[in-house]
Coordinates of C-alpha atoms and ligand atoms in Angstrom, one line a residue:
X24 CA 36.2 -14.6 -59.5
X25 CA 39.5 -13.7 -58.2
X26 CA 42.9 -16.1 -58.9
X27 CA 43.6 -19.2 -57.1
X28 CA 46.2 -19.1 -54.3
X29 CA 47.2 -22.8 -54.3
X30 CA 48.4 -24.3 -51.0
X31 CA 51.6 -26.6 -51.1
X32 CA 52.0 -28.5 -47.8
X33 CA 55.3 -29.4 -46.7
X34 CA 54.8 -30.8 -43.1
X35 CA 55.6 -34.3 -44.5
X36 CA 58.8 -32.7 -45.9
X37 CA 60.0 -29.7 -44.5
X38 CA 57.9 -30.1 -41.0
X39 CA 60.0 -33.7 -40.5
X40 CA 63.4 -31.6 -41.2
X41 CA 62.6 -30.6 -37.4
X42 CA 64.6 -32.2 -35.2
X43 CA 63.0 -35.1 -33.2
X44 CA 60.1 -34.7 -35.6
X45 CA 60.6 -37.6 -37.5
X46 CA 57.4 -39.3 -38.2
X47 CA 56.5 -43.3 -39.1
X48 CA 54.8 -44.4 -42.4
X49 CA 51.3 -44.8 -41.0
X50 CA 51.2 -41.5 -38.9
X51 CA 52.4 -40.0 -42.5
X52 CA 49.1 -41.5 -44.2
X53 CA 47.2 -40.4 -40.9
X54 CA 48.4 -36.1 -41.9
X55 CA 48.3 -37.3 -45.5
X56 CA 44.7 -37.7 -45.2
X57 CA 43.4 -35.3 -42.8
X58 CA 45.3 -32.6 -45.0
X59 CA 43.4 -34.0 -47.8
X60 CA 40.2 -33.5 -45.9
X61 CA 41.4 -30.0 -45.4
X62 CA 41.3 -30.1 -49.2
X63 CA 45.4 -28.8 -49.9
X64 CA 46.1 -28.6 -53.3
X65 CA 49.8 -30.1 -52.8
X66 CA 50.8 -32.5 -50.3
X67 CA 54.8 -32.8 -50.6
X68 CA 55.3 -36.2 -48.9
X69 CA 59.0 -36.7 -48.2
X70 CA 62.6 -36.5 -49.8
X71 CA 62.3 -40.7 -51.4
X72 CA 65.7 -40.6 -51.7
X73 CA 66.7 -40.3 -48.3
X74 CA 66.0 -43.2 -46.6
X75 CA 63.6 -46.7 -47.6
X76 CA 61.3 -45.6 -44.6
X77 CA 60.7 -42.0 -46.8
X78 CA 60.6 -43.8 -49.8
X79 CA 57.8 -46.1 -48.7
X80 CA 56.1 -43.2 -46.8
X81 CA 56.0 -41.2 -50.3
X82 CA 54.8 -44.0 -52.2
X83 CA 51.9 -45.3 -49.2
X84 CA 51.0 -41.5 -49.1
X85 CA 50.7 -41.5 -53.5
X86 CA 48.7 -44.6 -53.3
X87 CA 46.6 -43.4 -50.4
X88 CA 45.5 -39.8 -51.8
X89 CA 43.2 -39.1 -54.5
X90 CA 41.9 -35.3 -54.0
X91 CA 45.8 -33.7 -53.4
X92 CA 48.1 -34.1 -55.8
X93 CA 51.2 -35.9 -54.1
X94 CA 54.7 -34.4 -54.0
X95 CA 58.1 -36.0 -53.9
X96 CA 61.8 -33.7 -53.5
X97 CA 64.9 -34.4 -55.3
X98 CA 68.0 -32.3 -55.8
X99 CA 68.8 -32.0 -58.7
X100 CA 70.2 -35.3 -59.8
X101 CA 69.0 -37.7 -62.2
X102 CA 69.1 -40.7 -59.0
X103 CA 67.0 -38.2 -56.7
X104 CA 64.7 -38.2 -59.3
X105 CA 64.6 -41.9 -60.5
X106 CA 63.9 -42.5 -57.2
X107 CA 60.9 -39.8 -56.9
X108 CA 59.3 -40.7 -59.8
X109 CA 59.4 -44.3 -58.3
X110 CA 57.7 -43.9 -55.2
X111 CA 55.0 -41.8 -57.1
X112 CA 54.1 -44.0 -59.8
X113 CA 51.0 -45.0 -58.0
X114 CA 50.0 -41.0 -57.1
X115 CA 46.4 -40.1 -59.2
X116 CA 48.5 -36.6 -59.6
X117 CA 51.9 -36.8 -59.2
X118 CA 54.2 -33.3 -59.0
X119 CA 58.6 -33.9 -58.9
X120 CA 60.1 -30.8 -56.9
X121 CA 63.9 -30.3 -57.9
X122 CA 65.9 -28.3 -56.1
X123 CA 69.8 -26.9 -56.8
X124 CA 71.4 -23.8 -54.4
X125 CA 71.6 -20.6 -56.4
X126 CA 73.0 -18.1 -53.9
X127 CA 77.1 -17.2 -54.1
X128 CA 77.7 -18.8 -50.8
X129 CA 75.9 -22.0 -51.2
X130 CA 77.6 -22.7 -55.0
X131 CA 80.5 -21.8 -54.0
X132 CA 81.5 -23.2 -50.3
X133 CA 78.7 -26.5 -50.3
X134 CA 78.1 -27.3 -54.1
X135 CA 81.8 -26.0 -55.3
X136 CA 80.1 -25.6 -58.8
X137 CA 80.1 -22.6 -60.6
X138 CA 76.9 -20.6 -61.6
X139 CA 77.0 -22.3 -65.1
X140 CA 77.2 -26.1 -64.2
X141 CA 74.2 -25.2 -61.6
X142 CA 72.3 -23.8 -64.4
X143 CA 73.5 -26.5 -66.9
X144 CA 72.5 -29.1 -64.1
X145 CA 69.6 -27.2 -62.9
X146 CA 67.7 -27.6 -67.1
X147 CA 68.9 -31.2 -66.9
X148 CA 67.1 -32.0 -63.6
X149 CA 63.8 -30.8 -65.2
X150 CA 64.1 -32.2 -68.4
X151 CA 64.8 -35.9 -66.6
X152 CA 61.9 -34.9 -64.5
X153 CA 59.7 -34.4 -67.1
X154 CA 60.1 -37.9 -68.2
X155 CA 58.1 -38.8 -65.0
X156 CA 55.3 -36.5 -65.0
X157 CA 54.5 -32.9 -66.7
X158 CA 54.0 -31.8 -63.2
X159 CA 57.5 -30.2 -62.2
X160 CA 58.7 -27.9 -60.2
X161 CA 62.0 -26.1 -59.9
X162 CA 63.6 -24.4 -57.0
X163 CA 66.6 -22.0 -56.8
X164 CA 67.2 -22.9 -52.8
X165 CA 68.8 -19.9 -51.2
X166 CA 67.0 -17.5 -53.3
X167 CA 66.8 -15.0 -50.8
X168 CA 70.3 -14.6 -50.9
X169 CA 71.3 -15.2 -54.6
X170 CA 71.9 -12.6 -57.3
X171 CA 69.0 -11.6 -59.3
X172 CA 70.5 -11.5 -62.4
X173 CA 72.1 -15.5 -62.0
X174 CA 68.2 -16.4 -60.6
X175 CA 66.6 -14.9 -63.6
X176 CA 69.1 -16.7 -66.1
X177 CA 67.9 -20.1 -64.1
X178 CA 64.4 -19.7 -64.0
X179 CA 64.0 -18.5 -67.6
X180 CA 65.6 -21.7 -68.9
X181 CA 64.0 -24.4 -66.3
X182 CA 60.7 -23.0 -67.4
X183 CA 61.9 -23.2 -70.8
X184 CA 63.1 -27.2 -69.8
X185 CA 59.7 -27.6 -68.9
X186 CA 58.9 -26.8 -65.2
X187 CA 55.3 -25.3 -64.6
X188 CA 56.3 -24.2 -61.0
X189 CA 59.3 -21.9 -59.9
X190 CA 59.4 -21.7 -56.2
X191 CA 61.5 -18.5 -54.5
X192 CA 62.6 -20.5 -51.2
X193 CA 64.3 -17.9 -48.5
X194 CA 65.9 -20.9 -47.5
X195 CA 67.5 -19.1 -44.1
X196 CA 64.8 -17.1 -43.6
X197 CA 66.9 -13.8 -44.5
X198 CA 64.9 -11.5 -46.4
X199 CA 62.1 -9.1 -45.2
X200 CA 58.4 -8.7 -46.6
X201 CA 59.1 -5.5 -48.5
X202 CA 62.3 -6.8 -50.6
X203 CA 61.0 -10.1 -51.0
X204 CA 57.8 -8.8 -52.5
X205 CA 60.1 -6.9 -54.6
X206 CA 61.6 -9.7 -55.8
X207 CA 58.7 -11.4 -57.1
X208 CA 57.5 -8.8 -58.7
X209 CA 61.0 -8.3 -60.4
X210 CA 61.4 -12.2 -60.9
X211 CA 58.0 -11.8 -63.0
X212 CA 58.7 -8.5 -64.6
X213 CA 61.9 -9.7 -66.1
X214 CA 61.8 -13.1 -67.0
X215 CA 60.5 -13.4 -70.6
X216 CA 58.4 -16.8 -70.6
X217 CA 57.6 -16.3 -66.4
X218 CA 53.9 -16.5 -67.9
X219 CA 54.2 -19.6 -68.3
X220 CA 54.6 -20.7 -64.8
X221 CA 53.3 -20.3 -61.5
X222 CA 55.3 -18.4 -58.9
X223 CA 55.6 -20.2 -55.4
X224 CA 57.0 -18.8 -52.4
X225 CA 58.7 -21.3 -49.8
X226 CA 59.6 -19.2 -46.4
X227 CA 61.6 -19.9 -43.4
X228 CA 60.9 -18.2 -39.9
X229 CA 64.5 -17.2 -38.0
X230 CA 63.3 -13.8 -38.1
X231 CA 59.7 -15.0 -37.3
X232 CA 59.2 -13.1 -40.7
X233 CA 58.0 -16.4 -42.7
X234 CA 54.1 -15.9 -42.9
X235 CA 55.0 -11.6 -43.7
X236 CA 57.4 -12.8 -46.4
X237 CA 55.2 -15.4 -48.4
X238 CA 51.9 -12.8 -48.1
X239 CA 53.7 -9.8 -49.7
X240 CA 55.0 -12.0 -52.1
X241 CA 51.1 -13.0 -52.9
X242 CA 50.4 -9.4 -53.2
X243 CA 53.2 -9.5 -55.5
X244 CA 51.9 -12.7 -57.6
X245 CA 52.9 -15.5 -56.5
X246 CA 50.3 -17.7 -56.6
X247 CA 51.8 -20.7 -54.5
X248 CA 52.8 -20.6 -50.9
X249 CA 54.6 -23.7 -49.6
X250 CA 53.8 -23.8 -45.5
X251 CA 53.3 -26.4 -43.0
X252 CA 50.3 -26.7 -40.2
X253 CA 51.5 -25.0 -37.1
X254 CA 54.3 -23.5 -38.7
X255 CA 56.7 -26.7 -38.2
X256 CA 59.8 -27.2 -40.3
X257 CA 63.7 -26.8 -40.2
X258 CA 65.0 -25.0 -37.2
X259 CA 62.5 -21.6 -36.8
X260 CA 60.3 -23.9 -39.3
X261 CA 58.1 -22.8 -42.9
X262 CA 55.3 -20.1 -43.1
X263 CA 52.5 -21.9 -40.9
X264 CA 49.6 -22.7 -43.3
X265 CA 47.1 -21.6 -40.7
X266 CA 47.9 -18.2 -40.6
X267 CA 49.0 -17.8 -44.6
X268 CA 45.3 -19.1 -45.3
X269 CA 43.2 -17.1 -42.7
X270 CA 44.8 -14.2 -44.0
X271 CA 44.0 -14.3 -47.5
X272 CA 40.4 -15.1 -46.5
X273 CA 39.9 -12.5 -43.9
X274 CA 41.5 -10.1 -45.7
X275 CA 40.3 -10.6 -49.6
X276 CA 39.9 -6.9 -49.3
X277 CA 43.9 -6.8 -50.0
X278 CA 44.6 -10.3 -51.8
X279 CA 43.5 -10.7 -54.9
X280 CA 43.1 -14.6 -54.7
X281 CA 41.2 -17.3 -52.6
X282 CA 42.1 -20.5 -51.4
X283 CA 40.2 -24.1 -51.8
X284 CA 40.6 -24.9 -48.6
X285 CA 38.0 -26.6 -46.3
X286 CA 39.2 -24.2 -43.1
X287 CA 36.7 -26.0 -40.6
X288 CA 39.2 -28.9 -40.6
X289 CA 42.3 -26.6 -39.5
X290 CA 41.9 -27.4 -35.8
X291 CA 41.6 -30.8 -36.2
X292 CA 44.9 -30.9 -38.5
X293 CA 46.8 -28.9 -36.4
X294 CA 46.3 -31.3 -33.3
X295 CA 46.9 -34.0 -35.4
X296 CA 50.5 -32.8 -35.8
X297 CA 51.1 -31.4 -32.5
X298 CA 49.8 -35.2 -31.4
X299 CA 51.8 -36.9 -33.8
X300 CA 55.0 -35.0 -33.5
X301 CA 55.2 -33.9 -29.9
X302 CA 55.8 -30.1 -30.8
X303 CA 53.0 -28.3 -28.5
X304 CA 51.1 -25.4 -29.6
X305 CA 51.8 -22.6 -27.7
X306 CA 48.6 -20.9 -26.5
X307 CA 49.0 -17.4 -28.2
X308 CA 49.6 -19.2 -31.4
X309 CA 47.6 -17.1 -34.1
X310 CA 44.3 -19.3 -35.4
X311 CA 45.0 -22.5 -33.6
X312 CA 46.2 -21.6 -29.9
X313 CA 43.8 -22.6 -27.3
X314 CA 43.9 -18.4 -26.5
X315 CA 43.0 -17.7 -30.4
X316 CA 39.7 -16.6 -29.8
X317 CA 39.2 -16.6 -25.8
X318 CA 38.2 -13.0 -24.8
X319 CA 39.7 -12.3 -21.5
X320 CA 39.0 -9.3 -20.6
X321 CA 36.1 -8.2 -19.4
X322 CA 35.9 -5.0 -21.9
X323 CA 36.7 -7.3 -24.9
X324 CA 33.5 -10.1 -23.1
X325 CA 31.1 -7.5 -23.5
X326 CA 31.7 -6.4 -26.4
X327 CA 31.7 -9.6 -28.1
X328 CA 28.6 -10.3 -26.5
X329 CA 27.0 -7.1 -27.5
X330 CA 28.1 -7.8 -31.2
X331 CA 30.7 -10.5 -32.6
X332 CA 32.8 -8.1 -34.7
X333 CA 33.9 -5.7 -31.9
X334 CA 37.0 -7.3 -31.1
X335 CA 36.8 -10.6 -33.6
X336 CA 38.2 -10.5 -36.9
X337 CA 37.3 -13.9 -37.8
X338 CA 34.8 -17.1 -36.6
X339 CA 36.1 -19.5 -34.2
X340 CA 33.7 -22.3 -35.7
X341 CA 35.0 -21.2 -39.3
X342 CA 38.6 -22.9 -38.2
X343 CA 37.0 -25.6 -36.2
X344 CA 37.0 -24.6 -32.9
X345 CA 33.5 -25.2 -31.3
X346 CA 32.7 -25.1 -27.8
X347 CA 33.5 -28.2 -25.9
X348 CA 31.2 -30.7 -27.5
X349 CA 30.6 -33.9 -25.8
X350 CA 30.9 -36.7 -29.0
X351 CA 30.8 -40.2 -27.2
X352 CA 30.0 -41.6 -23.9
X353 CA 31.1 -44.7 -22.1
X354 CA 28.0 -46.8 -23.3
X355 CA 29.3 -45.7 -27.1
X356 CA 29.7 -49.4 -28.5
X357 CA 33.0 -50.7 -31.1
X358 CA 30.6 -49.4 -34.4
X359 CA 29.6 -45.8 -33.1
X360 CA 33.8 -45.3 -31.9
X361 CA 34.8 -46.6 -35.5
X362 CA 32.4 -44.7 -37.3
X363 CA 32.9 -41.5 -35.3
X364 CA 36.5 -41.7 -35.4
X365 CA 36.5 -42.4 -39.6
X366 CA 34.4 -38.6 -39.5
X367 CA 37.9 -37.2 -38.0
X368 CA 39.6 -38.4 -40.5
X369 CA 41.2 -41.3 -38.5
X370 CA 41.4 -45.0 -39.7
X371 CA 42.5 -47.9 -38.2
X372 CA 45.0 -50.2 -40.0
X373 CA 44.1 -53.3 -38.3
X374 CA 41.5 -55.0 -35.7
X375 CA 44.4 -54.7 -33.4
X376 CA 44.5 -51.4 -33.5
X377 CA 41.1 -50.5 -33.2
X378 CA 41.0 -52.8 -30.1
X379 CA 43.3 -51.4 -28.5
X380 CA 42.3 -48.0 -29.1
X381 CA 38.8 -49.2 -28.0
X382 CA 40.0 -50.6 -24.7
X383 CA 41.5 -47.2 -23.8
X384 CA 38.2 -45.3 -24.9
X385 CA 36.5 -47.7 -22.4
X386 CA 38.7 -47.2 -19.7
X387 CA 38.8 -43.5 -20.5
X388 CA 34.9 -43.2 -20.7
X389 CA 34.9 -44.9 -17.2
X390 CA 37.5 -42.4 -15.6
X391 CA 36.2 -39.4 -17.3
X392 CA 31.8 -38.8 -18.0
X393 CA 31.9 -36.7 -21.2
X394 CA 34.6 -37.2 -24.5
X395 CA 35.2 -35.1 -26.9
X396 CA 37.2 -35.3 -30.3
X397 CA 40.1 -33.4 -28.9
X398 CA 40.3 -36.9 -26.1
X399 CA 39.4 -39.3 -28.9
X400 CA 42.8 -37.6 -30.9
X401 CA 45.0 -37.9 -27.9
X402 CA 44.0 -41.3 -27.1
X403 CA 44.2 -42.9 -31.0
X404 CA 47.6 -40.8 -31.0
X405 CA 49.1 -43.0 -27.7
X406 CA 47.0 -46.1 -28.8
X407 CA 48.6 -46.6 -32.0
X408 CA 51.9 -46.0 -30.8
X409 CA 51.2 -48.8 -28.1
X410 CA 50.5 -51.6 -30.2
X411 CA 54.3 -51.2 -32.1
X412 CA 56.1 -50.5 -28.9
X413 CA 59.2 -52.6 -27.9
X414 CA 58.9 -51.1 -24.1
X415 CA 55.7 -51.2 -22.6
X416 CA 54.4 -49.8 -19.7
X417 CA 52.8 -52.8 -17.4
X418 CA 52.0 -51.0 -13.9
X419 CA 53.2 -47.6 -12.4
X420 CA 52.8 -46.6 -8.5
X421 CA 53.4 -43.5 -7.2
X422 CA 53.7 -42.3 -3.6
X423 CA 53.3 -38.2 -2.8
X424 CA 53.2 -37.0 0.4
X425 CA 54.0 -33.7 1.8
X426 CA 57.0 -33.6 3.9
X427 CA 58.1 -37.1 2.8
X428 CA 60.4 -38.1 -0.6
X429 CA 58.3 -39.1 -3.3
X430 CA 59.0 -42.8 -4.8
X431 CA 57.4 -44.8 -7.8
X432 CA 57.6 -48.0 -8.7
X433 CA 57.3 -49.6 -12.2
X434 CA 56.9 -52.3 -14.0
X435 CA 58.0 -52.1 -17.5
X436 CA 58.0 -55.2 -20.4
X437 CA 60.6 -54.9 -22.5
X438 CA 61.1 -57.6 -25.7
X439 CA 58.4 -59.6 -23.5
X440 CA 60.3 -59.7 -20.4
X441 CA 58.4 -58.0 -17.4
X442 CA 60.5 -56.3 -14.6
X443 CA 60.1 -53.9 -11.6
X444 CA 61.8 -51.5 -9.8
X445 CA 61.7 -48.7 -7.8
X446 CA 63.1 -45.2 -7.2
X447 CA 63.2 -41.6 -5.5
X448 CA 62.4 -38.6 -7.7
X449 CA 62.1 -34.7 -6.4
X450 CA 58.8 -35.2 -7.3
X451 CA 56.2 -38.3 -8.7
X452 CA 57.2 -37.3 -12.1
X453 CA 61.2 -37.5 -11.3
X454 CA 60.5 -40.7 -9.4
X455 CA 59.1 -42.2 -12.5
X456 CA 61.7 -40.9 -14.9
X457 CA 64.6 -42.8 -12.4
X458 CA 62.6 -45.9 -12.0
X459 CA 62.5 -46.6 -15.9
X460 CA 66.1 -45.1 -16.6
X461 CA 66.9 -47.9 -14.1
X462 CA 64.9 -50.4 -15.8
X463 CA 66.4 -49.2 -19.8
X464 CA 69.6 -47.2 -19.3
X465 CA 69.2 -44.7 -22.2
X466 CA 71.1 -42.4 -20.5
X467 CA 69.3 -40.1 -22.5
X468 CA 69.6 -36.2 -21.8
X469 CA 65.6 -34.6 -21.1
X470 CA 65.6 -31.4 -22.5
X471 CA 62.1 -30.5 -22.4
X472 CA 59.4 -31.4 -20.0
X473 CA 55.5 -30.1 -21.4
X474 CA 51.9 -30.7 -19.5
X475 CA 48.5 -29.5 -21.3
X476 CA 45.1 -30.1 -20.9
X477 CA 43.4 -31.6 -24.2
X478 CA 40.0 -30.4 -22.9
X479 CA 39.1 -28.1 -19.6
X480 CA 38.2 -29.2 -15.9
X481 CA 40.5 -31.2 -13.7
X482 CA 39.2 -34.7 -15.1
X483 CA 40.8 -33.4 -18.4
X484 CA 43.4 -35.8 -19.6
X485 CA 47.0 -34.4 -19.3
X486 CA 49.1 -34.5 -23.2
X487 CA 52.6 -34.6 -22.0
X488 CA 55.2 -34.1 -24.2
X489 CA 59.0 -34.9 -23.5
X490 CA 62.0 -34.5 -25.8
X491 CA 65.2 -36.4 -25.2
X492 CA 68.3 -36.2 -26.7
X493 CA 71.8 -38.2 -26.9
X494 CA 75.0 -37.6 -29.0
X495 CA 73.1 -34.9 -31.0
X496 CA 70.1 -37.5 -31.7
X497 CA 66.7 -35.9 -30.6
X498 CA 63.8 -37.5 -30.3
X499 CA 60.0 -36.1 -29.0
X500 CA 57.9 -38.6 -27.1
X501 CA 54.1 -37.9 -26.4
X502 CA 51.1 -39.2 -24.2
X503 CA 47.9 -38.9 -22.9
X504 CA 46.3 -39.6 -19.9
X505 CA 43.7 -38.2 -16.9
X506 CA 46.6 -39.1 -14.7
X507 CA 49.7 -36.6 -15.6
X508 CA 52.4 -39.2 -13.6
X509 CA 51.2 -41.7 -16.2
X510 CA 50.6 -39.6 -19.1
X511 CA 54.6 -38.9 -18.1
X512 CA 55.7 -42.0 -18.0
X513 CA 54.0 -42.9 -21.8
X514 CA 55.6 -39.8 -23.1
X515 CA 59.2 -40.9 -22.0
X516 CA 58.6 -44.6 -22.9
X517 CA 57.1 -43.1 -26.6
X518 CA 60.7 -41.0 -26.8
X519 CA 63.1 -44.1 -25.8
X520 CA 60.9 -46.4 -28.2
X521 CA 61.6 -44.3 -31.1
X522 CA 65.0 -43.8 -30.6
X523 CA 65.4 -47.3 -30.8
X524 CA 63.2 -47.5 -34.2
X525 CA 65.8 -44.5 -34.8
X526 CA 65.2 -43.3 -38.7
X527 CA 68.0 -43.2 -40.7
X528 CA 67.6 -41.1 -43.4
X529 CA 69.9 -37.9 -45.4
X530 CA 69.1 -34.2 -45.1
X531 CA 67.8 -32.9 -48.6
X532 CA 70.1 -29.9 -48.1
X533 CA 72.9 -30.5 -46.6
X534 CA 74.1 -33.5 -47.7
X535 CA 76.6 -33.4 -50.4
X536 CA 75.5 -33.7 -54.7
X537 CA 77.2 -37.2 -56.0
Ligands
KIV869 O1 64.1 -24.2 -47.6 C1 64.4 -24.6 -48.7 O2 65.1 -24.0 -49.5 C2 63.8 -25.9 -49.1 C3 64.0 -26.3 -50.5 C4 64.2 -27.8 -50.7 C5 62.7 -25.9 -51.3 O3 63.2 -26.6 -48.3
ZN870 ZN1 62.6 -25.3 -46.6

């Protein structure tokens, strides 16, 4: 039996430090539990300190989740923490992460502390933490760039104050595989008690390095990686779980350790983010890009047909892709949606709710013969973001005609008062866009327009995703539809009713220690 790997999620955490990827309380619970399903051993759920929204997501997310233990960030100070062990109390395993910046530049020019106080504060943290639960973890953020005699001095007494995990964040994603394997290695050779805790990895992607970094450091020991599903997370964003895990697997010829992970539910978490957060998957993207496993090329056809292992390195089905699969029809009734939908992991939090995702299944089933999961995901994604909309979408015409200027017309309720208007766009799409600036005024800036297909064939519906921003706010809007105009028009509606839910909450790591 070879070592465990364990698998520390931080889309709830670090994937929501992306800008515009801000998620509500209930789509939280909806990853919570899908990543649970996908059987991570560590779900970090959100900084509880920042804002009341991320404490109640924390503590809905400990109460929620039985088979992951449930994680909750702090810097280190003893209010972060208070306020983490709060929203855990509920958790059935609960894990504190505390964090203080151990590189030169960070102590010196954001912290203004010297290397002792961070040390002296650094034990502290993890002593109050251990007053919560005996489940704490330490991290020296910026350890890619700190000095390795300072990070050895810190780690040997936070494991000595009582933390069981010692994560090596490359906070800036700055180092490369070969010296941060190094450094674990050396981290482990060094420290006199690092027995007695496990070594975690947390790495950032500006180099596109992340996923390189945290699997020589595995060769090299550590037997945690922090990562998030499709790679998401603060600016390049985190290792991308996906990959991290598929590698360890397909090569166990190299890594000594396994993962628990249920890998047949990858697919369906990494849609579930994409859906949820607006951030598209591009097609090339290792493991979960629609191109992952489609064999193009005629050469590469026939020998997959003559035998699998040719040109694939891994199963398709074993990540959860399977071949269009048709799941429900349009003479599926309420029970057989419900109970289908519970399989993918997706609950309803009222009879509202399921109504009105039921209504658009109907409608859906009548515009389009065969469903599969990937439409039932796209359409519970826009249905649940319906029902708690302040700006609904009542009617939408569109008129296209070569030669002539396009023009919609729309009807939008807004607070529950219904009004129409209309406009001319360089295209349907434009047109639309005008008519409901018209309507709301946002004066919002689009910076990124995005149409996919959630299934093949041209009665596919259309995922659009739109990202708007204002005065340095971002926001991502998604939606679904067979009809791309109105799949448009949901995604800009789903952007401009968020930014006026807008989600106040602090940066773990930039804002200041008081
Ligand atoms: O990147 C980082 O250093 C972090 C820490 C809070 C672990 O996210
Ligand atoms: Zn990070």
């Amino acid at each position: 039996m070879t070592d465990k790997l364990i698998i520390f999620d931080t889309t709830l955490r670090d994937g929501e430090q992306s800008p515009g990827a801000s998620m509500t309380k209930d789509e939280k619970i909806r990853i919570a539990k899908a990543l649970e399903k996908l059987r991570v051993d560590v779900i970090e759920a959100g900084f509880p300190i920042a804002s009341l929204g991320d404490f109640e997501a924390v503590q809905a997310v400990a109460n929620t989740i039985k088979d992951s233990t449930v994680c909750g960030l702090a810097r280190a100070l003893e209010k972060d923490i208070d306020r983490a062990g709060d929203a855990l109390k509920g958790a059935a395993s609960a894990r504190i992460h505390t964090f203080i910046a151990t590189s030169p530049i960070h102590m010196q020019e954001k912290l203004c502390m010297s290397p002792d106080q961070v040390l002296e504060q650094a034990v502290k943290a993890v002593k109050h933490a251990r007053q919560y639960t005996d489940n704490v973890e330490f991290s020296p953020e910026d350890a890619g760039r700190s000095e390795i005699d300072f990070l050895c001095r810190i780690i040997e007494a936070t494991i000595d104050a009582g933390a069981g995990t010692i994560n090596i964040p490359d906070t800036v994603g700055y180092t490369l595989p070969e010296y941060f394997g190094h450094l674990i290695a050396e981290l482990r050779e060094r420290i006199p008690n690092s027995d007695k805790a496990i070594f975690s990895v947390h790495c950032h992607n500006d180099l596109g390095l992340a996923v390189a970094n945290s699997l020589s450091a595995v060769i090299n020991g550590a037997r945690q990686v922090e990562c998030t599903i499709n790679g998401l997370g603060e600016r390049a964003g985190n290792a991308a779980l996906e990959e991290v895990v598929m590698a360890v697997r397909t090569r166990h010829d190299i890594f000594p350790c396994h993962t628990d992970l249920e890998t047949t539910q990858i697919v369906t978490c990494s849609r579930l983010v994409s859906n949820i957060t607006g951030f598209p998957v591009q097609p090339n993207k290792a493991i979960v890009g629609t191109n992952a496993f489609a064999h193009e090329a005629g050469i590469h056809q026939d020998g997959v047909l003559k035998h699998r292992q040719t040109y694939e390195i891994m199963k398709a089905e074993d990540v959860g892709w399977h071949a269009n699969r048709m799941v429900l029809g349009k003479h599926s009734g309420r029970n057989a949606f419900r109970n289908h939908l519970q399989g993918l992991g997706i609950e309803f939090n009222s009879e509202e709710e399921l109504n009105v995702a039921f209504t658009r299944f109907k409608e859906l089933a009548d515009k389009k013969h065969e469903i599969f999961n990937e439409d039932l995901q796209a359409l519970v994604t826009d249905a649940l973001t319906i029902v708690h909309e302040q700006i609904k979408l009542v009617a939408l015409r569109v008129c296209s005609e070569m030669g002539e200027t396009p023009h919609a017309s729309v009807t939008l309720n807004i607070n529950g008062i219904e009004n129409s208007v209309s406009a001319k766009g360089s295209g349907p799409v434009d047109a639309t866009f005008k008519a409901i600036e018209t309507l709301v005024n946002s004066n919002m800036n689009l910076l990124v327009y995005s149409v996919n297909n959630v299934t093949n064939g041209t009665d596919a519906q259309g995922e659009v995703g739109v990202r708007l921003e204002k005065e340095g706010q971002i926001v991502n809007g998604q939606g679904a539809d067979t009809d791309i105009v109105i799949a448009s028009a949901k995604a800009y509606l789903n952007a401009l009713n968020k930014i006026l839910n807008p989600v106040e909450r602090k940066h773990p790591q930039v804002v200041q220690p008081v």
